[in-house]
Amino acid sequence: MQKTPIILSKPPAERSKQPPPPAAPAVPPAPAPLEKPIVLMKPREEGKGPVAMTGASTPEGTAPPPPAAPAPPKGEKEGQRPTQPVYQIQNRGMGTAAPSAMDPVVGQAKLLPPERMKHSIKLVDDQMNWCDSAIEYLLDQTDVLVVGVLGLQGTGKSMVMSLLSANTPEEDQRAYVFRAQSAEMKERGGNQTSGIDFFITQERIVFLDTQPILSPSILDHLINNDRKLPPEYNLPHTYIEMQSLQIAAFLFTVCHVVIVVQDWFTDLSLYRFLQTAEMVKPSTPSPSHESSSSSGSDEGTEYYPHLVFLQNKARREDFCPRKLRQMHLMIDQLMAHSHLRYKGTLSMLQCNVFPGLPPDFLDSEVNLFLVPFMDSEAENENPPRAGPGSSPLFSLLPGYRGHPSFQSLVNKLRSQVMSMARPQLSHTILTEKNWFHYAARIWDGVKKSSALAEYSRLLA
């Protein structure tokens, strides 16, 4: 027989006193994600750098404290807007200096233009040596016009350059930027300007005044006409002509415009001198190897400036249309074989000096401009009146002058010269300071020119 199974168990009262069976090990809860730390920036104090404070995560249920507001710097009132940053212009050689060591006034001074010139200075002295003082008045900008002048002794070169640059006819000539020939110098028969004088205007126009042109033919002409020669002309004629040729060849290379001043029409020896100076003129420096491949046909181009013939101290009959046409025709024939730009850039007809003449009145118009005597303005203040027997109306009219006033013509000449094209002097664009160094190199080359040396040897 099968026995009945017996189940042994404790009473319910004792069962409740029994400790619960061990439970399975519980998985630890995942830690709460950490909040981003709050960075509080402390305002910079004198002698200390910025201090950063990092705060740990805030307890649960509490809001993070607000960031502390930076304290206003010293000298700034509460509620006032923060001051703007001050930028200082740093000069070369000051890159390692501390910011506190740089003076902002010095930086602002670098932005100011150079000091305005009150009188001319030497670019080439009387010993034909180059002077470096002119570079202090130059800038690093490319919008510059260079105007030079050539002419015989006593033709008024310095006066013309002063009137074109900074002075007016009403001023005392002793205050001109280019000193004109004094009465004592006229009595000695000498020249006031020696070498090359330099002046630059606030409009960035460079004016170069030069000593008179002297060549053997011109000296012989002066002697034959009983003109006085100063002691400094008692030198070999070859040496005197070499100086004049050096200056003329230099101007033909570094100037945009060259003004040839005459006080009578005309001296054939002057045109022979201009042709000789053009012949010995230095060639335009060749471009670098980097730009030679892209220059193409421009590699062989030669630079020639604008040439303006200024007839100073012109008389009334010089303004006659028939005489004007003859003067233009003669200059055109004398300069026919020249490469200088002596025509097409200046016109007296286009500036309304001769309002009754048509634009095509001159068959071959050259760059010729006429200026009367400056002293005639004083006479024209009280011009002769009509006689007593004439009509009362005509007695109030001024006398016939035959040309515009001196001041009016000078203003027209200045306007036309300053509006001329500014061709590139070399194969690279030059700033004012680059032009100065370029001119110094050209002058050194002119003094060592083999063409001038050979020409001098042939004359000896």
PDB file of N, CA and C in Angstrom, residues 383-391 393-399:
ATOM      1  N   PRO A 383      44.896 152.366 -67.572  1.00  0.00           N
ATOM      2  CA  PRO A 383      45.156 152.335 -69.011  1.00  0.00           C
ATOM      3  C   PRO A 383      44.804 153.673 -69.646  1.00  0.00           C
ATOM      4  N   PRO A 384      45.368 153.942 -70.799  1.00  0.00           N
ATOM      5  CA  PRO A 384      45.056 155.208 -71.473  1.00  0.00           C
ATOM      6  C   PRO A 384      43.583 155.261 -71.871  1.00  0.00           C
ATOM      7  N   ARG A 385      43.009 156.426 -71.717  1.00  0.00           N
ATOM      8  CA  ARG A 385      41.601 156.622 -72.069  1.00  0.00           C
ATOM      9  C   ARG A 385      41.501 157.277 -73.440  1.00  0.00           C
ATOM     10  N   ALA A 386      40.300 157.286 -73.924  1.00  0.00           N
ATOM     11  CA  ALA A 386      40.062 157.944 -75.210  1.00  0.00           C
ATOM     12  C   ALA A 386      40.232 159.447 -75.062  1.00  0.00           C
ATOM     13  N   GLY A 387      40.497 160.120 -76.184  1.00  0.00           N
ATOM     14  CA  GLY A 387      40.749 161.556 -76.161  1.00  0.00           C
ATOM     15  C   GLY A 387      39.527 162.345 -75.739  1.00  0.00           C
ATOM     16  N   PRO A 388      39.737 163.635 -75.416  1.00  0.00           N
ATOM     17  CA  PRO A 388      38.603 164.450 -74.942  1.00  0.00           C
ATOM     18  C   PRO A 388      37.553 164.699 -76.007  1.00  0.00           C
ATOM     19  N   GLY A 389      37.944 164.629 -77.283  1.00  0.00           N
ATOM     20  CA  GLY A 389      36.974 164.894 -78.337  1.00  0.00           C
ATOM     21  C   GLY A 389      36.109 163.699 -78.681  1.00  0.00           C
ATOM     22  N   SER A 390      36.348 162.536 -78.071  1.00  0.00           N
ATOM     23  CA  SER A 390      35.592 161.341 -78.408  1.00  0.00           C
ATOM     24  C   SER A 390      34.290 161.288 -77.606  1.00  0.00           C
ATOM     25  N   SER A 391      33.540 160.250 -77.874  1.00  0.00           N
ATOM     26  CA  SER A 391      32.256 160.086 -77.208  1.00  0.00           C
ATOM     27  C   SER A 391      32.461 159.836 -75.716  1.00  0.00           C
ATOM     28  N   LEU A 393      30.930 157.830 -73.851  1.00  0.00           N
ATOM     29  CA  LEU A 393      30.849 156.410 -73.573  1.00  0.00           C
ATOM     30  C   LEU A 393      32.208 155.736 -73.762  1.00  0.00           C
ATOM     31  N   PHE A 394      32.902 156.071 -74.865  1.00  0.00           N
ATOM     32  CA  PHE A 394      34.196 155.439 -75.136  1.00  0.00           C
ATOM     33  C   PHE A 394      35.270 155.923 -74.184  1.00  0.00           C
ATOM     34  N   SER A 395      35.098 157.082 -73.604  1.00  0.00           N
ATOM     35  CA  SER A 395      36.101 157.575 -72.667  1.00  0.00           C
ATOM     36  C   SER A 395      36.134 156.758 -71.379  1.00  0.00           C
ATOM     37  N   LEU A 396      35.091 156.008 -71.089  1.00  0.00           N
ATOM     38  CA  LEU A 396      35.057 155.176 -69.886  1.00  0.00           C
ATOM     39  C   LEU A 396      35.641 153.787 -70.117  1.00  0.00           C
ATOM     40  N   LEU A 397      35.860 153.415 -71.369  1.00  0.00           N
ATOM     41  CA  LEU A 397      36.367 152.078 -71.654  1.00  0.00           C
ATOM     42  C   LEU A 397      37.885 152.042 -71.501  1.00  0.00           C
ATOM     43  N   PRO A 398      38.423 150.911 -71.026  1.00  0.00           N
ATOM     44  CA  PRO A 398      39.887 150.794 -70.920  1.00  0.00           C
ATOM     45  C   PRO A 398      40.522 150.675 -72.290  1.00  0.00           C
ATOM     46  N   GLY A 399      41.807 150.943 -72.344  1.00  0.00           N
ATOM     47  CA  GLY A 399      42.536 150.844 -73.599  1.00  0.00           C
ATOM     48  C   GLY A 399      42.656 149.405 -74.065  1.00  0.00           C
TER      49      GLY A 399
END
